[in-house]
Coordinates of C-alpha atoms and ligand atoms in Angstrom, one line a residue:
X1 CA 0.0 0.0 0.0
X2 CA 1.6 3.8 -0.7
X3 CA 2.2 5.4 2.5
X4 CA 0.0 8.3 1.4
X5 CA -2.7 6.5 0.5
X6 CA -5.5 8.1 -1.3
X7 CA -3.3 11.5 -1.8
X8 CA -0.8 9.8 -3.6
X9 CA -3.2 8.0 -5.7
X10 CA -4.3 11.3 -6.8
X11 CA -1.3 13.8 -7.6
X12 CA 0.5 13.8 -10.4
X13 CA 4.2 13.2 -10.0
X14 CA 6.9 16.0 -9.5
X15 CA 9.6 15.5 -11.9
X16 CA 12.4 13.6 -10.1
X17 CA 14.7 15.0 -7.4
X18 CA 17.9 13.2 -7.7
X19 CA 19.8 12.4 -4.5
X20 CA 22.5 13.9 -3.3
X21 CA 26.1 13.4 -5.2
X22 CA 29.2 15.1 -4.1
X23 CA 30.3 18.3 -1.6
X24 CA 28.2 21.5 -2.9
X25 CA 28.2 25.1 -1.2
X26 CA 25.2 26.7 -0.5
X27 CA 24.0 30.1 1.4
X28 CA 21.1 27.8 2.9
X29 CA 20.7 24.1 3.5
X30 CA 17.2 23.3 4.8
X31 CA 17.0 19.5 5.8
X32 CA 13.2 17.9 5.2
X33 CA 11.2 18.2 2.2
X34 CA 7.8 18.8 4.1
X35 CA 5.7 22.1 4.7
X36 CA 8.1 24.0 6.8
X37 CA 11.5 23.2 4.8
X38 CA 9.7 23.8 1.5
X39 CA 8.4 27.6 2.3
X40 CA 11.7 28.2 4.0
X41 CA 13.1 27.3 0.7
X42 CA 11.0 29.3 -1.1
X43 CA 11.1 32.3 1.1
X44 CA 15.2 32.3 1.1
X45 CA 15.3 31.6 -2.8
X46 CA 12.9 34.3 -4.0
X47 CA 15.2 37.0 -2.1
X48 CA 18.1 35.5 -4.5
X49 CA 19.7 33.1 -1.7
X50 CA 21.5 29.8 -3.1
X51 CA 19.4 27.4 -1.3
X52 CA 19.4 23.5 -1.0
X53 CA 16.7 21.5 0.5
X54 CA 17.3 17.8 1.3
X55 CA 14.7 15.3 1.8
X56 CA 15.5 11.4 3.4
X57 CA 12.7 10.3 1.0
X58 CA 10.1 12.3 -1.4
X59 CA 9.0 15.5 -1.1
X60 CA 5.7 15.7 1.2
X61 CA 6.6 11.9 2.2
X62 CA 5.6 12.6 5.9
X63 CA 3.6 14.7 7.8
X64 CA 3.3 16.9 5.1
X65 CA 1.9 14.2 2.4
X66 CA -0.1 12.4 4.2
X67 CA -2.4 15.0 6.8
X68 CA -6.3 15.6 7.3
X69 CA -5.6 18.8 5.1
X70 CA -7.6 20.9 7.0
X71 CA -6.7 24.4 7.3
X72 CA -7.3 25.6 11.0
X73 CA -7.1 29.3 11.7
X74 CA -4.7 30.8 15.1
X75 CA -2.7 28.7 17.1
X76 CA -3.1 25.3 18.6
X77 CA -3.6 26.6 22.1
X78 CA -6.4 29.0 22.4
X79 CA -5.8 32.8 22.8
X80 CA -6.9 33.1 26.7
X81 CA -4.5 30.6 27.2
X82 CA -1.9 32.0 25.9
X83 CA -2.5 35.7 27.2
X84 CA -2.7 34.1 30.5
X85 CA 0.8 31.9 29.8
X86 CA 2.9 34.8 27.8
X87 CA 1.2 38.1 28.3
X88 CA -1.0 39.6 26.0
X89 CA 1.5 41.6 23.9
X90 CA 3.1 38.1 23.0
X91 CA 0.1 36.4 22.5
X92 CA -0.8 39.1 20.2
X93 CA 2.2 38.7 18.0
X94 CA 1.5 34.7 17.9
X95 CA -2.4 35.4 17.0
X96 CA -0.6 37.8 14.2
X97 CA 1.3 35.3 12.7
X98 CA -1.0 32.7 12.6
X99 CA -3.4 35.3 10.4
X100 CA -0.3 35.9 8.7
X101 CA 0.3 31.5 8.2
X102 CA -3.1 31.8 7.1
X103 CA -3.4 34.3 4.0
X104 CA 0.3 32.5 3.0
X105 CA -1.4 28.8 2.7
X106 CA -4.5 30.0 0.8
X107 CA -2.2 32.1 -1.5
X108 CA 0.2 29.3 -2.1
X109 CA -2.5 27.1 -2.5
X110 CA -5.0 28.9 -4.7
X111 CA -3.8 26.4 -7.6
X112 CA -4.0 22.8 -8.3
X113 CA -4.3 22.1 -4.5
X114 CA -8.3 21.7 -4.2
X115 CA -8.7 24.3 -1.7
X116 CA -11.7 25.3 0.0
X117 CA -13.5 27.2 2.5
X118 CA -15.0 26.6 5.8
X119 CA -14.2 24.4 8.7
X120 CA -16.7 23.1 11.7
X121 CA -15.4 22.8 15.0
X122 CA -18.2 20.1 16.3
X123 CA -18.6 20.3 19.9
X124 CA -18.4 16.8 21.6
X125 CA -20.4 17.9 24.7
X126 CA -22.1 20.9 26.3
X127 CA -19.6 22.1 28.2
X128 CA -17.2 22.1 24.9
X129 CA -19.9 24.1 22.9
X130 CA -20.2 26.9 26.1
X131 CA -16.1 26.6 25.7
X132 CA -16.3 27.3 21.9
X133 CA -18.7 30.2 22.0
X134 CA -16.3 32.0 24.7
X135 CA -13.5 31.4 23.1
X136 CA -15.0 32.5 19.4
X137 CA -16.8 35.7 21.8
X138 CA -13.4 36.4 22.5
X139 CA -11.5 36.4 19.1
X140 CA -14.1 38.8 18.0
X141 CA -13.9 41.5 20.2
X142 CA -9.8 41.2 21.3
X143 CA -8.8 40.1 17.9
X144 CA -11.1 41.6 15.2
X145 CA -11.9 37.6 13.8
X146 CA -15.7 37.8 12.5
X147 CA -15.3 34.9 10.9
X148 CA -16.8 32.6 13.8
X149 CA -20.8 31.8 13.7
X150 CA -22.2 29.1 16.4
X151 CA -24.4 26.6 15.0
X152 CA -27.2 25.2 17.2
X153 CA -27.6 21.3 17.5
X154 CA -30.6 21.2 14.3
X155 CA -28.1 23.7 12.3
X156 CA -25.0 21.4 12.7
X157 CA -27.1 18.4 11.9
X158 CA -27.8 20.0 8.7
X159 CA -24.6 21.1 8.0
X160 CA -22.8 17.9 8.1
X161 CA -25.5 15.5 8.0
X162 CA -24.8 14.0 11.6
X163 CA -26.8 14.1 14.6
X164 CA -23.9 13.2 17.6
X165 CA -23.0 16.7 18.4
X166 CA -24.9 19.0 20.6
X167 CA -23.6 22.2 18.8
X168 CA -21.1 23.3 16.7
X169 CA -18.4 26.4 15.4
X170 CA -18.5 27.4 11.6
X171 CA -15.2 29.6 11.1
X172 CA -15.5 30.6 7.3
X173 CA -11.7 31.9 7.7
X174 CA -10.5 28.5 7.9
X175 CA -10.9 25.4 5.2
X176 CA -9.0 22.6 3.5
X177 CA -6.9 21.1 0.8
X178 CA -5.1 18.3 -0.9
X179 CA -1.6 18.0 1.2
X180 CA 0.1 16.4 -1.3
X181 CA -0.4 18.6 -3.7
X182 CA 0.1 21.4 -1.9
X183 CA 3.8 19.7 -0.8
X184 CA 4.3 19.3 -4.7
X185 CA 3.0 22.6 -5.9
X186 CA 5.3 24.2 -3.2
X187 CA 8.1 22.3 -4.2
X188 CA 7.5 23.6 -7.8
X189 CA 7.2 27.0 -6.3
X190 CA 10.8 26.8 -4.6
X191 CA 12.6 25.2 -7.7
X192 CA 11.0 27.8 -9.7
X193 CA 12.5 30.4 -7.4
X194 CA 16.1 28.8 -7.2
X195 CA 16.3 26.6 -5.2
X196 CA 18.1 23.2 -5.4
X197 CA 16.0 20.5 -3.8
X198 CA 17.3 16.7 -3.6
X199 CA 15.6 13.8 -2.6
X200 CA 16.6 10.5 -1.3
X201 CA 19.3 12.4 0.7
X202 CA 18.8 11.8 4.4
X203 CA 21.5 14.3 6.5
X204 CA 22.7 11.9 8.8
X205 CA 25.2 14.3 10.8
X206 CA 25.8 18.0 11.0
X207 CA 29.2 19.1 11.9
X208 CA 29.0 23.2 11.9
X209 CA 27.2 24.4 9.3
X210 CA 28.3 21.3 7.1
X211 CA 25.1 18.4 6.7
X212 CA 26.3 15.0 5.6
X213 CA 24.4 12.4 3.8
X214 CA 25.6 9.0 2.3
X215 CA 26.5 10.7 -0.9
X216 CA 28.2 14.1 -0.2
X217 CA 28.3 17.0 1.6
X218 CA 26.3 20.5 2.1
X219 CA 28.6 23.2 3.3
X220 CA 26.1 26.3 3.8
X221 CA 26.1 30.0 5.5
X222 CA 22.9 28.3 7.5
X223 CA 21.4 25.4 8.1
X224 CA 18.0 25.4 8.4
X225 CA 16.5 22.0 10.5
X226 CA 12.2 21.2 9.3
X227 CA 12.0 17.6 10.1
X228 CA 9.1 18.0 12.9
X229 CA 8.9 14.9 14.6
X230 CA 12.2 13.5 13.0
X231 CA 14.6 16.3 13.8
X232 CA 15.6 14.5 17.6
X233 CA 17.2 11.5 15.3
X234 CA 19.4 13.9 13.4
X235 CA 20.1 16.3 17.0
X236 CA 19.5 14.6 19.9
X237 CA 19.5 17.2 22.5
X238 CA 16.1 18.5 20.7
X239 CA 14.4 15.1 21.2
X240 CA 13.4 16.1 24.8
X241 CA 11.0 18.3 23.4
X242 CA 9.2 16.2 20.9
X243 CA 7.1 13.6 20.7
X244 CA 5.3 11.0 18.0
X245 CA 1.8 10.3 17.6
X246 CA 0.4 8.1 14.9
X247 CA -2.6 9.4 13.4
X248 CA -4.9 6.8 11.3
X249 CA -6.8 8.3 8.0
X250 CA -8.9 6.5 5.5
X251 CA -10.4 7.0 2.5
X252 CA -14.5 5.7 1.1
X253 CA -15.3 5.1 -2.2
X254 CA -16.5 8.1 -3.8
X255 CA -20.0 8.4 -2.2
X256 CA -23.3 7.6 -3.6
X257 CA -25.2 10.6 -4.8
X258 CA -28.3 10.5 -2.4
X259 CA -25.8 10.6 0.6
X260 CA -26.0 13.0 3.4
X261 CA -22.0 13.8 4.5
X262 CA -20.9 16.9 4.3
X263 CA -23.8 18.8 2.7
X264 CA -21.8 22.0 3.6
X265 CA -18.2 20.5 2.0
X266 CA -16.3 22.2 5.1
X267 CA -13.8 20.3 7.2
X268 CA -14.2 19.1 10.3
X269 CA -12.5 18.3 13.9
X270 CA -14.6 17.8 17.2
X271 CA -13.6 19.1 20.2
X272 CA -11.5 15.6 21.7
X273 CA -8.3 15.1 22.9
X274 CA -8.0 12.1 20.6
X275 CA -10.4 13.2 17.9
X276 CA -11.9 12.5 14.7
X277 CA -11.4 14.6 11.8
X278 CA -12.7 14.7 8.5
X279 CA -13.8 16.6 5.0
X280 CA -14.9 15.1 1.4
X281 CA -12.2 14.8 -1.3
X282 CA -13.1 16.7 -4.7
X283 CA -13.8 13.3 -6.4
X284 CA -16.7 13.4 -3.3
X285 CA -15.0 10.5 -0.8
X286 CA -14.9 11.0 2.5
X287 CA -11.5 11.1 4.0
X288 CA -12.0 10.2 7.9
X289 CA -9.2 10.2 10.7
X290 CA -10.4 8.9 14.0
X291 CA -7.5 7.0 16.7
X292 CA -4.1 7.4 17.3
X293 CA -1.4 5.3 19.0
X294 CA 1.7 5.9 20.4
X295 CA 3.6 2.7 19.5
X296 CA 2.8 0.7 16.4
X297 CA 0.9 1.5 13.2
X298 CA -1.3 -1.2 12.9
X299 CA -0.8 -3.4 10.1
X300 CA -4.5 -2.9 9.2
X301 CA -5.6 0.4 9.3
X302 CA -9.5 0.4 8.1
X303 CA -10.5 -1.6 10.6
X304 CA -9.3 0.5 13.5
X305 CA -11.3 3.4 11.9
X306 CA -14.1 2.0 10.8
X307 CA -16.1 2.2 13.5
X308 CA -15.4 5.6 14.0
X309 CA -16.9 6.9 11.3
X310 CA -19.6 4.7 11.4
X311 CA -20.5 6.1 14.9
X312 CA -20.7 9.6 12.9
X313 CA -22.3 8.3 10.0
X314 CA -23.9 5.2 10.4
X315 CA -25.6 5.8 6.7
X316 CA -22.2 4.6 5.3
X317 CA -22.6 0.9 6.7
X318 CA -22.5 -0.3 3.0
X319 CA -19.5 2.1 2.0
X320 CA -16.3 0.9 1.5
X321 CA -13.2 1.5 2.4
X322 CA -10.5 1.7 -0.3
X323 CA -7.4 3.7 1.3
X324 CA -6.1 3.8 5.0
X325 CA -2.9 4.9 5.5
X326 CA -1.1 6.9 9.0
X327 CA 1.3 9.6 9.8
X328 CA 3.4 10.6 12.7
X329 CA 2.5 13.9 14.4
X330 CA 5.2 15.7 15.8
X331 CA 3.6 17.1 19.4
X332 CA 5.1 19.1 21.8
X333 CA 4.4 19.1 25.6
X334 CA 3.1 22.7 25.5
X335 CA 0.9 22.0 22.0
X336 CA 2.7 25.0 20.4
X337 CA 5.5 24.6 17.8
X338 CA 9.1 24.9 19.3
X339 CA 11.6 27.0 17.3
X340 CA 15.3 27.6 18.6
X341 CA 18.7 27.2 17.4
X342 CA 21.4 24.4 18.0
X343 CA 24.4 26.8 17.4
X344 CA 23.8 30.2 16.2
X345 CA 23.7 29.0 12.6
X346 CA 21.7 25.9 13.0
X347 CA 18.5 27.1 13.7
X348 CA 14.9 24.4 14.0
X349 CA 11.0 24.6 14.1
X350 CA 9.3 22.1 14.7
X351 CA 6.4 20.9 16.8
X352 CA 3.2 22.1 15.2
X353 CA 1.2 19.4 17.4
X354 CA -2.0 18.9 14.7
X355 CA -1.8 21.8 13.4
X356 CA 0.8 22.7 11.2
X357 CA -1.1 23.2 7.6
X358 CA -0.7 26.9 7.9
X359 CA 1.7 27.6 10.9
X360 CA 4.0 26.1 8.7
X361 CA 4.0 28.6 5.9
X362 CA 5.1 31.1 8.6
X363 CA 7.5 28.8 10.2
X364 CA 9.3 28.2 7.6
X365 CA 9.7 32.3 6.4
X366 CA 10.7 33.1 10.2
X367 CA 13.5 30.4 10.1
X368 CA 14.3 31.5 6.2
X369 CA 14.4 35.5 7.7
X370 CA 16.2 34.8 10.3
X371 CA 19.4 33.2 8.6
X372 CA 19.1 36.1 6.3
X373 CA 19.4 38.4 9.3
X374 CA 15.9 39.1 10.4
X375 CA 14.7 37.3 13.0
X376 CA 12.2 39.1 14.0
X377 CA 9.6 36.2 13.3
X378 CA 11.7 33.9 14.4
X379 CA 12.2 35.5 17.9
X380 CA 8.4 35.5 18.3
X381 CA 8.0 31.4 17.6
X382 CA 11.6 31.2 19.7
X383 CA 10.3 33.1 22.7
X384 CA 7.5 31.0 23.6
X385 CA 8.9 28.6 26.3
X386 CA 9.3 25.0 25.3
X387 CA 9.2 22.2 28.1
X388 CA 10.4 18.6 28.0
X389 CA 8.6 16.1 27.7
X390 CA 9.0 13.6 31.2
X391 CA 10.6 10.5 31.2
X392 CA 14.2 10.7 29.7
X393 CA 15.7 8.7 26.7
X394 CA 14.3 5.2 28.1
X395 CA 11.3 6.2 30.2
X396 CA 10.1 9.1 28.0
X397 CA 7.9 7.0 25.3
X398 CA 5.8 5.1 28.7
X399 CA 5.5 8.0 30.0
X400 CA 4.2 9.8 27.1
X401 CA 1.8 7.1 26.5
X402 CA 0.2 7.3 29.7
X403 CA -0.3 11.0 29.7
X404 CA -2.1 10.8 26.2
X405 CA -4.1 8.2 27.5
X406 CA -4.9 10.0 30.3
X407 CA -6.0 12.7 28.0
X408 CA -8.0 9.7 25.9
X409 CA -10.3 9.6 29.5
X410 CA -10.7 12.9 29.4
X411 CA -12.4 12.5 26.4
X412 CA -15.3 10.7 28.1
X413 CA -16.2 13.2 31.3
Ligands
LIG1 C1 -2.0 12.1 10.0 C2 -1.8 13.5 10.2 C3 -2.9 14.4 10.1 C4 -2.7 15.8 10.3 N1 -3.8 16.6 10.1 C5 -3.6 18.0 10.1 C6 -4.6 18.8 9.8 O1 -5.7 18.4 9.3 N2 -4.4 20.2 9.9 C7 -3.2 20.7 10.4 O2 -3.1 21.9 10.5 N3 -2.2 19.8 10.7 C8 -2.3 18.5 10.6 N4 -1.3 17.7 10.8 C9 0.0 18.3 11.2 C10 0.8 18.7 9.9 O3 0.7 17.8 8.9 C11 2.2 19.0 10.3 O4 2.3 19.9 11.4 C12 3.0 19.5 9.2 O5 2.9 18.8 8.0 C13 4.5 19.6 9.6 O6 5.3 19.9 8.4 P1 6.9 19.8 8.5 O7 7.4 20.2 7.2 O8 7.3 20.6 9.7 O9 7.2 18.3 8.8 P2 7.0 17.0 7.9 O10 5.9 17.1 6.9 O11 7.0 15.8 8.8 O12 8.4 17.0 7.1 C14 9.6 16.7 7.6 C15 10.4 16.1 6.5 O13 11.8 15.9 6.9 C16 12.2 14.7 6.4 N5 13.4 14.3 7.2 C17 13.4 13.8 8.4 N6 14.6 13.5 8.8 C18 15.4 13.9 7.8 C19 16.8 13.8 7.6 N7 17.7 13.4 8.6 N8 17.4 14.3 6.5 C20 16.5 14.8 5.5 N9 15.2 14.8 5.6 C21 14.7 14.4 6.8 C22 11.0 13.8 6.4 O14 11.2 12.7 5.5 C23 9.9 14.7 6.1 O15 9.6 14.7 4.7 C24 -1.4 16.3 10.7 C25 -0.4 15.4 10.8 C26 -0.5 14.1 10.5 C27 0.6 13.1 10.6

């Protein structure tokens, strides 16, 4: 099965990236062909930078390739939060950038990447919809966002042709797309600019500013590290901060015309710690993610799923299945993306915890601006304090496990 199921069933090809031959000299070296390296690459070659981007596999090959594709507006952790945690001032510059994240991905995006409009945040109790209408209350007045409208239980119902959630949040300023295409389209956008991108080149050591793979050698003014939930194999004292989840996705056949999903084609997440996620595909399947683990990818996926999205949609009893594939989220302990540097010239983001679709596109300009001597993005992202994860190099996995499953509990009060 292709590890990016349906999406790589349906994108045309990029034409090849070779790997990596021989000891080049670059202004830039960004390692990981996913969201973040590929708009740092962009950013850095449109100003005129030399810039190489090396990818272990294929461009959009992990997170990037393979994700729910929704587009979720602001950050992961909710603005109250995060004027409680940082101060409003700081909190305002991270609500800024996300807006900022967000005009970039539907302006990359705007061709060839099936974008859309609208996403419904379903509430999976009471207390979650009271949660969503203060938080949306306080967006509008503190931060300007009118895009928010509450939906009552009948007018959710409608919307997605459901009936499990009390209430829901339409925000028309988010949406969704096709990831894979939008990992391929960006990485026509960067080439197109300049910029050098190989693939099949995993870095498997830094030493300075020099990145070494099997085949040669980058030697670059700045390395720039977007590996997400890969970057604490390549530099290990970052591994402390990040974590893997394994998130499950499948893919129906393309519904049959008289079926109620989606009237209202937005995406959707509900309101749980381990949640279920899900939009229709422009060839009208549904594409449902519901489970995680923290271990092993089952070998068989649909199964696992299944029942999930039966529980939402019991109308699609007779539906079947014909992709299921995973990915591993990269989470952090705080749930917002951790940017810093190794050595003043090796600088990292990562982190995005679920929601990296747009955060992305502005993670990957801050690290691109700040190796060309601006980081004034960067500082913002850099600032926010990251925590480590509990546990240590042998405990830290259990221990991880049992806090997410904790979380899993939660779920059910
Ligand atoms: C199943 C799933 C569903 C998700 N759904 C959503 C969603 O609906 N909305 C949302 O906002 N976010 C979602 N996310 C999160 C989002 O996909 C990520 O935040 C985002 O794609 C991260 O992009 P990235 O470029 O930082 O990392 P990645 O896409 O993981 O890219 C990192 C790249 O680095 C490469 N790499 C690793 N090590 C090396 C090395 N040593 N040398 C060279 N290359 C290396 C990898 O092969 C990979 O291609 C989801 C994630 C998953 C897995």
């Amino acid at each position: 099965m292709e590890p990016q199921g349906y999406y790589a069933a349906s994108t045309a090809a990029l034409p090849p990236a070779l790997p990596l031959r021989g000891d080049i000299r670059a202004d830039i070296c960004v390692v990981g062909g996913g969201f973040t390296g590929l708009s740092a690459a962009l950013h850095a070659a449109r100003t005129g930078a030399k810039v190489v981007l090396l990818e272990a596999e294929t461009i959009g090959y992990a997170a990037s390739g393979r994700n729910g594709g929704q587009i979720h507006p602001g950050n992961r952790k909710e603005q109250a939060e995060l004027e409680a945690w940082l101060g409003p001032q700081h909190a305002g510059d991270l609500w800024a950038l996300s807006e900022e994240a967000r005009a970039l991905v539907f302006a990359y995006a705007a061709v060839g990447c099936d974008l859309k409009r609208g996403l419904v945040i379903a509430a999976h109790n009471e207390r979650m919809a009271q949660a969503l209408a203060e938080d949306a209350a306080h967006l509008e007045s503190r931060y300007d966002y009118h895009a928010l409208r509450m939906m009552s239980r009948a007018e959710t119902a409608e919307a997605l042709g459901t009936e499990v959630y009390p209430a829901a949040r339409f925000d028309g300023g988010g949406g969704h797309l096709h990831p894979l295409k939008f990992a391929r389209s960006l990485a026509g956008q960067a080439r197109a600019a300049g910029a050098m991108l190989f693939e099949h080149s995993p870095a498997h050591s830094i030493d300075g500013t020099t990145v070494r793979t099997a085949g040669g050698s980058v030697t670059a003014d700045h390395v720039l590290l977007a590996c997400d939930a890969f970057t604490g194999t390549l530099v290990p004292d970052v591994a402390p901060y990040i974590a893997h989840v394994e998130s499950f996705i499948v893919a129906t056949e393309p519904l049959p015309t008289d079926a109620n999903v989606l009237p209202n084609d937005a995406a959707v997440a509900d309101t749980r710690h381990v949640l279920d996620y899900y939009r229709k595909s422009t060839d009208n399947r549904l594409l449902f993610a519901g489970r995680e683990s923290y271990w092993n990818v089952p070998k068989d996926i649909a199964p696992v799923v299944r029942p999930r999205m039966l529980r939402v949609f019991p109308q699609l009893a007779d539906v079947a299945i014909e992709y299921a594939w995973s990915g591993t989220v990269g989470i952090t302990r705080t749930r917002m993306p951790h940017f810093g540097r190794v050595s003043p010239r090796v600088l990292f983001g990562h982190g995005y915890s679920g929601h990296g679709v747009a955060l992305t596109m502005v993670g990957g300009k801050a690290l691109a601006e700040a190796a060309l001597g601006n980081p004034e993005r960067f500082d913002i992202l850099a600032r926010v304090p990251p925590r480590k994860l509990p546990g240590g190099p042998f405990l830290r996995k259990p221990m991880v496990t049992a806090a997410l499953t904790l979380l899993k509990w939660r779920d059910l009060l």
